[in-house]
Structures are given as structure tokens and as C-alpha cells.
């Protein structure tokens, strides 16, 4: 299937590592122009240099999106190098384990700043450009929004709000031909996941137990499998899909728990 993404400029937040990196690699190979927005300048430059050396296109805009005013500044930077913006993937986030009994309101707000506010900020500041191109938006959420996880109120609240905003924006922006969808990963081995796992008492035992509970092939979802769904949703091939929550998780959330 031709995703028809060639020459499309796509902004990917948190694009330097993990799921975002896989999305950037897929888009580069589809002859799109990924714009990597990430706070890790070393990983951002390394990824884009590798892609450009291999003959693909890639642009960068280094920023910590949890800082005040960062989205506005980063969009101004993007507009200097990109005459048009054709799509946005909101992906940057961190499961920061701000719970209900061991944190306070300030910490909860801090978690929303890391995981939610910049999703709104990026859409808000890119909207004039996305309206011109009818550019689709994909929001990366999490299965935590559906299942809870424990000890992570801030992250769960942010991811739940991202699902609600996906529907809200799909309604608001339909007159501009802008489609808005959410992808919910569950268990994907990335830097973020490894760091979360390593904070648990018995990480490898915990990982083995999780894999046992994933009905399809008892394995983690690959970053490329999340990227494939995102690439499809960004494509005109998904032209009548909007306001949807797509769970890419080997059946982890929805299939019968008694399966072996
Ligand atoms: P990752 O491996 O940590 O990669 C995320 C990248 O985004 C990193 O380069 C990170 O930089 C950057 N980043 C994070 N916050 C940022 C900010 N405020 N401003 C700019 N850059 C920022 O994470 P991942 O596992 O790929 O997760 C990507 C998304 O998928 C997140 O929204 C996450 O909630 C979601 N998700 C992941 C899983 C999973 O199993 N991995 C499951 C459900 C949902 P630093 O390294 O400096 O933090």
C-alpha cells in the first residue's frame, strides 16, 4: 500500500528515541520529511544525521516541551525551515509515577505539564498551518488511560485527557478536513519502559509475567508496530478515520484473561 506521504512535513514530538524514533524512521523511508522535536539534543542529531547520510530527509527542533512557552518557540523554529506542515504526532511523555498517596498537587500538575499540556500547545500553535494542509493529528496515549496502573495518577490523568481531547478535536476540526486519532500502546520495550521496569523490585520477573499476559505471541509490542499504525493514520489511505482510539497491544487490554 502506498501511504502517499512523500514530501509531507510531519512534526513528531519525542521523536529521538523509542516509539517516536520508530515513527521518524518509517516516515523518512516513506519519503516524508520528519521534524524531530525532542529535548535530547544528542539523540536527535544522531538520528537525523544517520537518516540524512542514508539519503533520507530529516529536520530537528530541540526543546523541552514541558517548559513554559516551549511549544510556541518550537513551532516558530519549525516554520523557519518548513514552508508547510502537513501532520503532527504528539508523542513525548514520561510515566513519572506521581501517585495519589505519595505526591502532592504541585507534583500532579508537574506530571500534567510533562504529559498533557504540550499536546494542547503543539496543536494550538500549529493549527493555522494544519488548517491550510488539512493535516492529520495522531496523539500517542497509553493503555493506562483504560486500565489504570497504580501509583501514577498524573500520567493516567494526562493519558485519559488525551483520549478525550482526541474526540473533542476530531469534532472541532472536521470542517478543515483535519482527522484526529489516538494510538494506545501497552507494553513496548523502550528507554522509558526499561527505566520504569528497573524501578520495580524484581524487574525481570515482572517482565516475564507481563509477557505471559499478552495473548498474541506472549511478547512485547515492537516500536515498529506502533509506528506502522501511526503511519497508516497519517496517510490519506485512512481518509475516513477520525476520533478513534486504536489499541496496538497484542490483545493485552481486551482479550480473555484466561487465555494460555
Ligand atoms: P522514550 O523511549 O523515553 O522516548 C521518548 C523521547 O521523548 C525521549 O527522547 C525523551 O527524552 C523525549 N521527551 C520526553 N518528554 C519530553 C519533553 N517534555 N520534551 C521534549 N522531549 C521529551 O519513550 P517511549 O516509551 O517511546 O514513549 C513514547 C510515548 O509512548 C509516550 O507518550 C508514552 O507515554 C507512550 N507509551 C509508551 C509505552 C511503552 O510501553 N513504551 C506504553 C504506553 C504509552 P528523554 O529521554 O530526555 O526523556
PDB file of N, CA, C and O and ligand atoms in Angstrom, residues 13-20 37-40 43 63-66 91-95 113-115 118-119 140-143 155 159 184-193 220, ligand 1:
ATOM      1  N   UNK A  13       6.803  14.861  18.177  1.00  0.00           N
ATOM      2  CA  UNK A  13       7.412  15.221  19.466  1.00  0.00           C
ATOM      3  C   UNK A  13       7.952  13.955  20.130  1.00  0.00           C
ATOM      4  O   UNK A  13       7.392  12.862  19.957  1.00  0.00           O
ATOM      5  N   UNK A  14       9.055  14.120  20.865  1.00  0.00           N
ATOM      6  CA  UNK A  14       9.697  12.943  21.463  1.00  0.00           C
ATOM      7  C   UNK A  14      10.173  11.979  20.389  1.00  0.00           C
ATOM      8  O   UNK A  14      10.153  10.764  20.578  1.00  0.00           O
ATOM      9  N   UNK A  15      10.650  12.532  19.274  1.00  0.00           N
ATOM     10  CA  UNK A  15      10.974  11.700  18.103  1.00  0.00           C
ATOM     11  C   UNK A  15      12.370  11.110  18.098  1.00  0.00           C
ATOM     12  O   UNK A  15      12.733  10.401  17.166  1.00  0.00           O
ATOM     13  N   UNK A  16      13.159  11.401  19.129  1.00  0.00           N
ATOM     14  CA  UNK A  16      14.565  10.963  19.072  1.00  0.00           C
ATOM     15  C   UNK A  16      14.782   9.528  19.534  1.00  0.00           C
ATOM     16  O   UNK A  16      15.779   8.903  19.180  1.00  0.00           O
ATOM     17  N   UNK A  17      13.854   9.010  20.342  1.00  0.00           N
ATOM     18  CA  UNK A  17      14.060   7.666  20.896  1.00  0.00           C
ATOM     19  C   UNK A  17      12.728   6.893  20.913  1.00  0.00           C
ATOM     20  O   UNK A  17      11.660   7.469  20.742  1.00  0.00           O
ATOM     21  N   UNK A  18      12.833   5.579  21.151  1.00  0.00           N
ATOM     22  CA  UNK A  18      11.659   4.750  21.393  1.00  0.00           C
ATOM     23  C   UNK A  18      10.632   4.780  20.268  1.00  0.00           C
ATOM     24  O   UNK A  18      10.959   4.694  19.078  1.00  0.00           O
ATOM     25  N   UNK A  19       9.372   4.906  20.648  1.00  0.00           N
ATOM     26  CA  UNK A  19       8.258   4.881  19.692  1.00  0.00           C
ATOM     27  C   UNK A  19       8.391   6.032  18.691  1.00  0.00           C
ATOM     28  O   UNK A  19       8.201   5.859  17.482  1.00  0.00           O
ATOM     29  N   UNK A  20       8.743   7.218  19.188  1.00  0.00           N
ATOM     30  CA  UNK A  20       8.901   8.379  18.306  1.00  0.00           C
ATOM     31  C   UNK A  20       9.972   8.140  17.257  1.00  0.00           C
ATOM     32  O   UNK A  20       9.798   8.462  16.076  1.00  0.00           O
ATOM     33  N   UNK A  37      11.163  16.726  17.207  1.00  0.00           N
ATOM     34  CA  UNK A  37      11.149  17.676  18.326  1.00  0.00           C
ATOM     35  C   UNK A  37      11.445  16.867  19.590  1.00  0.00           C
ATOM     36  O   UNK A  37      10.655  15.995  19.956  1.00  0.00           O
ATOM     37  N   UNK A  38      12.570  17.143  20.233  1.00  0.00           N
ATOM     38  CA  UNK A  38      12.960  16.337  21.398  1.00  0.00           C
ATOM     39  C   UNK A  38      13.907  17.167  22.255  1.00  0.00           C
ATOM     40  O   UNK A  38      14.579  18.060  21.766  1.00  0.00           O
ATOM     41  N   UNK A  39      13.951  16.832  23.564  1.00  0.00           N
ATOM     42  CA  UNK A  39      14.863  17.574  24.444  1.00  0.00           C
ATOM     43  C   UNK A  39      16.260  16.961  24.463  1.00  0.00           C
ATOM     44  O   UNK A  39      17.207  17.585  24.933  1.00  0.00           O
ATOM     45  N   UNK A  40      16.382  15.732  23.976  1.00  0.00           N
ATOM     46  CA  UNK A  40      17.688  15.065  23.954  1.00  0.00           C
ATOM     47  C   UNK A  40      18.399  15.445  22.645  1.00  0.00           C
ATOM     48  O   UNK A  40      18.212  14.817  21.606  1.00  0.00           O
ATOM     49  N   UNK A  43      20.701  12.634  20.962  1.00  0.00           N
ATOM     50  CA  UNK A  43      19.964  11.564  20.258  1.00  0.00           C
ATOM     51  C   UNK A  43      19.264  12.116  19.010  1.00  0.00           C
ATOM     52  O   UNK A  43      19.190  11.443  17.976  1.00  0.00           O
ATOM     53  N   UNK A  63      13.933  20.970  22.052  1.00  0.00           N
ATOM     54  CA  UNK A  63      13.216  21.742  23.080  1.00  0.00           C
ATOM     55  C   UNK A  63      12.680  20.801  24.140  1.00  0.00           C
ATOM     56  O   UNK A  63      12.333  19.652  23.841  1.00  0.00           O
ATOM     57  N   UNK A  64      12.612  21.308  25.378  1.00  0.00           N
ATOM     58  CA  UNK A  64      11.885  20.581  26.422  1.00  0.00           C
ATOM     59  C   UNK A  64      10.469  21.146  26.438  1.00  0.00           C
ATOM     60  O   UNK A  64      10.245  22.283  26.875  1.00  0.00           O
ATOM     61  N   UNK A  65       9.533  20.349  25.975  1.00  0.00           N
ATOM     62  CA  UNK A  65       8.166  20.832  25.784  1.00  0.00           C
ATOM     63  C   UNK A  65       7.416  21.064  27.089  1.00  0.00           C
ATOM     64  O   UNK A  65       6.324  21.634  27.079  1.00  0.00           O
ATOM     65  N   UNK A  66       7.993  20.614  28.208  1.00  0.00           N
ATOM     66  CA  UNK A  66       7.307  20.853  29.482  1.00  0.00           C
ATOM     67  C   UNK A  66       7.594  22.260  30.014  1.00  0.00           C
ATOM     68  O   UNK A  66       6.999  22.684  31.001  1.00  0.00           O
ATOM     69  N   UNK A  91       3.737  12.827  20.845  1.00  0.00           N
ATOM     70  CA  UNK A  91       4.222  11.549  21.383  1.00  0.00           C
ATOM     71  C   UNK A  91       5.041  11.696  22.672  1.00  0.00           C
ATOM     72  O   UNK A  91       5.066  10.774  23.482  1.00  0.00           O
ATOM     73  N   UNK A  92       5.670  12.849  22.889  1.00  0.00           N
ATOM     74  CA  UNK A  92       6.574  12.989  24.045  1.00  0.00           C
ATOM     75  C   UNK A  92       5.812  12.796  25.354  1.00  0.00           C
ATOM     76  O   UNK A  92       4.724  13.340  25.540  1.00  0.00           O
ATOM     77  N   UNK A  93       6.379  12.006  26.247  1.00  0.00           N
ATOM     78  CA  UNK A  93       5.751  11.806  27.546  1.00  0.00           C
ATOM     79  C   UNK A  93       6.602  10.915  28.421  1.00  0.00           C
ATOM     80  O   UNK A  93       7.564  10.301  27.947  1.00  0.00           O
ATOM     81  N   UNK A  94       6.248  10.883  29.708  1.00  0.00           N
ATOM     82  CA  UNK A  94       7.015  10.048  30.642  1.00  0.00           C
ATOM     83  C   UNK A  94       6.096   9.554  31.756  1.00  0.00           C
ATOM     84  O   UNK A  94       5.314  10.321  32.322  1.00  0.00           O
ATOM     85  N   UNK A  95       6.188   8.250  32.020  1.00  0.00           N
ATOM     86  CA  UNK A  95       5.415   7.687  33.128  1.00  0.00           C
ATOM     87  C   UNK A  95       6.183   7.997  34.413  1.00  0.00           C
ATOM     88  O   UNK A  95       7.088   7.271  34.807  1.00  0.00           O
ATOM     89  N   UNK A 113       2.052  18.758  33.130  1.00  0.00           N
ATOM     90  CA  UNK A 113       2.920  19.601  32.292  1.00  0.00           C
ATOM     91  C   UNK A 113       3.808  18.735  31.391  1.00  0.00           C
ATOM     92  O   UNK A 113       4.034  19.035  30.236  1.00  0.00           O
ATOM     93  N   UNK A 114       4.278  17.616  31.937  1.00  0.00           N
ATOM     94  CA  UNK A 114       5.156  16.733  31.150  1.00  0.00           C
ATOM     95  C   UNK A 114       4.390  15.909  30.121  1.00  0.00           C
ATOM     96  O   UNK A 114       4.936  15.507  29.104  1.00  0.00           O
ATOM     97  N   UNK A 115       3.116  15.624  30.421  1.00  0.00           N
ATOM     98  CA  UNK A 115       2.399  14.621  29.612  1.00  0.00           C
ATOM     99  C   UNK A 115       1.173  15.120  28.854  1.00  0.00           C
ATOM    100  O   UNK A 115       0.702  14.422  27.959  1.00  0.00           O
ATOM    101  N   UNK A 118       1.593  20.054  26.642  1.00  0.00           N
ATOM    102  CA  UNK A 118       2.230  20.309  25.340  1.00  0.00           C
ATOM    103  C   UNK A 118       1.490  19.625  24.193  1.00  0.00           C
ATOM    104  O   UNK A 118       1.660  20.019  23.039  1.00  0.00           O
ATOM    105  N   UNK A 119       0.649  18.622  24.481  1.00  0.00           N
ATOM    106  CA  UNK A 119      -0.195  18.067  23.407  1.00  0.00           C
ATOM    107  C   UNK A 119      -1.146  19.174  22.929  1.00  0.00           C
ATOM    108  O   UNK A 119      -1.326  19.378  21.734  1.00  0.00           O
ATOM    109  N   UNK A 140      -0.347  10.066  20.797  1.00  0.00           N
ATOM    110  CA  UNK A 140       0.028   8.811  21.457  1.00  0.00           C
ATOM    111  C   UNK A 140      -0.463   8.876  22.903  1.00  0.00           C
ATOM    112  O   UNK A 140      -0.062   9.759  23.678  1.00  0.00           O
ATOM    113  N   UNK A 141      -1.348   7.951  23.253  1.00  0.00           N
ATOM    114  CA  UNK A 141      -1.890   7.884  24.619  1.00  0.00           C
ATOM    115  C   UNK A 141      -1.252   6.680  25.316  1.00  0.00           C
ATOM    116  O   UNK A 141      -0.062   6.413  25.139  1.00  0.00           O
ATOM    117  N   UNK A 142      -2.013   5.937  26.088  1.00  0.00           N
ATOM    118  CA  UNK A 142      -1.496   4.735  26.748  1.00  0.00           C
ATOM    119  C   UNK A 142      -2.660   3.879  27.213  1.00  0.00           C
ATOM    120  O   UNK A 142      -3.731   4.413  27.556  1.00  0.00           O
ATOM    121  N   UNK A 143      -2.419   2.593  27.295  1.00  0.00           N
ATOM    122  CA  UNK A 143      -3.466   1.701  27.834  1.00  0.00           C
ATOM    123  C   UNK A 143      -3.796   2.059  29.290  1.00  0.00           C
ATOM    124  O   UNK A 143      -4.886   1.716  29.781  1.00  0.00           O
ATOM    125  N   UNK A 155       0.154  10.692  35.253  1.00  0.00           N
ATOM    126  CA  UNK A 155       0.277  10.089  33.911  1.00  0.00           C
ATOM    127  C   UNK A 155      -1.083   9.564  33.444  1.00  0.00           C
ATOM    128  O   UNK A 155      -1.491   9.800  32.295  1.00  0.00           O
ATOM    129  N   UNK A 159      -3.126  10.857  30.175  1.00  0.00           N
ATOM    130  CA  UNK A 159      -3.448   9.964  29.051  1.00  0.00           C
ATOM    131  C   UNK A 159      -4.960   9.854  28.843  1.00  0.00           C
ATOM    132  O   UNK A 159      -5.431   9.751  27.710  1.00  0.00           O
ATOM    133  N   UNK A 184      -2.946   3.815  21.325  1.00  0.00           N
ATOM    134  CA  UNK A 184      -2.660   3.419  22.706  1.00  0.00           C
ATOM    135  C   UNK A 184      -1.708   2.230  22.719  1.00  0.00           C
ATOM    136  O   UNK A 184      -2.132   1.093  22.469  1.00  0.00           O
ATOM    137  N   UNK A 185      -0.426   2.469  22.989  1.00  0.00           N
ATOM    138  CA  UNK A 185       0.461   1.329  23.213  1.00  0.00           C
ATOM    139  C   UNK A 185       0.215   0.781  24.623  1.00  0.00           C
ATOM    140  O   UNK A 185      -0.350   1.466  25.479  1.00  0.00           O
ATOM    141  N   UNK A 186       0.655  -0.448  24.847  1.00  0.00           N
ATOM    142  CA  UNK A 186       0.563  -1.012  26.205  1.00  0.00           C
ATOM    143  C   UNK A 186       1.962  -1.341  26.710  1.00  0.00           C
ATOM    144  O   UNK A 186       2.481  -0.690  27.617  1.00  0.00           O
ATOM    145  N   UNK A 187       2.588  -2.344  26.122  1.00  0.00           N
ATOM    146  CA  UNK A 187       3.879  -2.827  26.635  1.00  0.00           C
ATOM    147  C   UNK A 187       4.876  -2.853  25.474  1.00  0.00           C
ATOM    148  O   UNK A 187       4.897  -3.790  24.679  1.00  0.00           O
ATOM    149  N   UNK A 188       5.689  -1.809  25.386  1.00  0.00           N
ATOM    150  CA  UNK A 188       6.655  -1.657  24.286  1.00  0.00           C
ATOM    151  C   UNK A 188       8.024  -1.385  24.900  1.00  0.00           C
ATOM    152  O   UNK A 188       8.168  -0.418  25.671  1.00  0.00           O
ATOM    153  N   UNK A 189       9.038  -2.221  24.591  1.00  0.00           N
ATOM    154  CA  UNK A 189      10.350  -2.034  25.232  1.00  0.00           C
ATOM    155  C   UNK A 189      11.080  -0.835  24.629  1.00  0.00           C
ATOM    156  O   UNK A 189      11.512  -0.860  23.488  1.00  0.00           O
ATOM    157  N   UNK A 190      11.157   0.232  25.423  1.00  0.00           N
ATOM    158  CA  UNK A 190      11.851   1.464  25.017  1.00  0.00           C
ATOM    159  C   UNK A 190      12.660   1.931  26.225  1.00  0.00           C
ATOM    160  O   UNK A 190      12.566   1.339  27.310  1.00  0.00           O
ATOM    161  N   UNK A 191      13.395   3.020  26.066  1.00  0.00           N
ATOM    162  CA  UNK A 191      14.149   3.584  27.204  1.00  0.00           C
ATOM    163  C   UNK A 191      13.208   3.874  28.372  1.00  0.00           C
ATOM    164  O   UNK A 191      13.498   3.552  29.528  1.00  0.00           O
ATOM    165  N   UNK A 192      12.065   4.490  28.041  1.00  0.00           N
ATOM    166  CA  UNK A 192      11.083   4.847  29.069  1.00  0.00           C
ATOM    167  C   UNK A 192      10.600   3.604  29.813  1.00  0.00           C
ATOM    168  O   UNK A 192      10.534   3.578  31.043  1.00  0.00           O
ATOM    169  N   UNK A 193      10.275   2.563  29.030  1.00  0.00           N
ATOM    170  CA  UNK A 193       9.743   1.339  29.636  1.00  0.00           C
ATOM    171  C   UNK A 193      10.803   0.697  30.526  1.00  0.00           C
ATOM    172  O   UNK A 193      10.530   0.245  31.644  1.00  0.00           O
ATOM    173  N   UNK A 220       6.315  -8.513  23.888  1.00  0.00           N
ATOM    174  CA  UNK A 220       6.098  -7.065  23.878  1.00  0.00           C
ATOM    175  C   UNK A 220       5.759  -6.614  22.452  1.00  0.00           C
ATOM    176  O   UNK A 220       6.204  -7.240  21.485  1.00  0.00           O
TER     177      UNK A 220
HETATM  178  P1  LIG B   1      11.150   7.078  25.396  1.00  0.00           P
HETATM  179  O1  LIG B   1      11.826   5.850  24.954  1.00  0.00           O
HETATM  180  O2  LIG B   1      11.552   7.698  26.708  1.00  0.00           O
HETATM  181  O3  LIG B   1      11.300   8.191  24.246  1.00  0.00           O
HETATM  182  C1  LIG B   1      10.659   9.422  24.402  1.00  0.00           C
HETATM  183  C2  LIG B   1      11.518  10.562  23.871  1.00  0.00           C
HETATM  184  O4  LIG B   1      10.792  11.776  24.129  1.00  0.00           O
HETATM  185  C3  LIG B   1      12.858  10.703  24.601  1.00  0.00           C
HETATM  186  O5  LIG B   1      13.865  11.111  23.715  1.00  0.00           O
HETATM  187  C4  LIG B   1      12.534  11.784  25.642  1.00  0.00           C
HETATM  188  O6  LIG B   1      13.681  12.477  26.084  1.00  0.00           O
HETATM  189  C5  LIG B   1      11.614  12.682  24.851  1.00  0.00           C
HETATM  190  N1  LIG B   1      10.796  13.513  25.700  1.00  0.00           N
HETATM  191  C6  LIG B   1      10.057  13.124  26.775  1.00  0.00           C
HETATM  192  N2  LIG B   1       9.468  14.193  27.324  1.00  0.00           N
HETATM  193  C7  LIG B   1       9.815  15.274  26.576  1.00  0.00           C
HETATM  194  C8  LIG B   1       9.521  16.663  26.648  1.00  0.00           C
HETATM  195  N3  LIG B   1       8.780  17.164  27.652  1.00  0.00           N
HETATM  196  N4  LIG B   1      10.031  17.485  25.710  1.00  0.00           N
HETATM  197  C9  LIG B   1      10.794  17.009  24.719  1.00  0.00           C
HETATM  198  N5  LIG B   1      11.141  15.705  24.601  1.00  0.00           N
HETATM  199  C10 LIG B   1      10.650  14.851  25.529  1.00  0.00           C
HETATM  200  O7  LIG B   1       9.553   6.869  25.494  1.00  0.00           O
HETATM  201  P2  LIG B   1       8.578   5.840  24.716  1.00  0.00           P
HETATM  202  O8  LIG B   1       8.429   4.606  25.516  1.00  0.00           O
HETATM  203  O9  LIG B   1       8.950   5.757  23.300  1.00  0.00           O
HETATM  204  O10 LIG B   1       7.193   6.627  24.876  1.00  0.00           O
HETATM  205  C11 LIG B   1       6.670   7.459  23.852  1.00  0.00           C
HETATM  206  C12 LIG B   1       5.203   7.705  24.129  1.00  0.00           C
HETATM  207  O11 LIG B   1       4.511   6.443  24.169  1.00  0.00           O
HETATM  208  C13 LIG B   1       4.912   8.386  25.462  1.00  0.00           C
HETATM  209  O12 LIG B   1       3.855   9.312  25.317  1.00  0.00           O
HETATM  210  C14 LIG B   1       4.458   7.250  26.349  1.00  0.00           C
HETATM  211  O13 LIG B   1       3.592   7.662  27.379  1.00  0.00           O
HETATM  212  C15 LIG B   1       3.741   6.371  25.350  1.00  0.00           C
HETATM  213  N6  LIG B   1       3.610   4.966  25.798  1.00  0.00           N
HETATM  214  C16 LIG B   1       4.691   4.143  25.832  1.00  0.00           C
HETATM  215  C17 LIG B   1       4.523   2.815  26.254  1.00  0.00           C
HETATM  216  C18 LIG B   1       5.660   1.829  26.295  1.00  0.00           C
HETATM  217  O14 LIG B   1       5.412   0.656  26.619  1.00  0.00           O
HETATM  218  N7  LIG B   1       6.889   2.213  25.977  1.00  0.00           N
HETATM  219  C19 LIG B   1       3.260   2.375  26.664  1.00  0.00           C
HETATM  220  C20 LIG B   1       2.202   3.255  26.637  1.00  0.00           C
HETATM  221  C21 LIG B   1       2.378   4.547  26.183  1.00  0.00           C
HETATM  222  P3  LIG B   1      14.370  11.980  27.487  1.00  0.00           P
HETATM  223  O15 LIG B   1      14.995  10.646  27.210  1.00  0.00           O
HETATM  224  O16 LIG B   1      15.333  13.070  27.775  1.00  0.00           O
HETATM  225  O17 LIG B   1      13.243  11.861  28.487  1.00  0.00           O
END
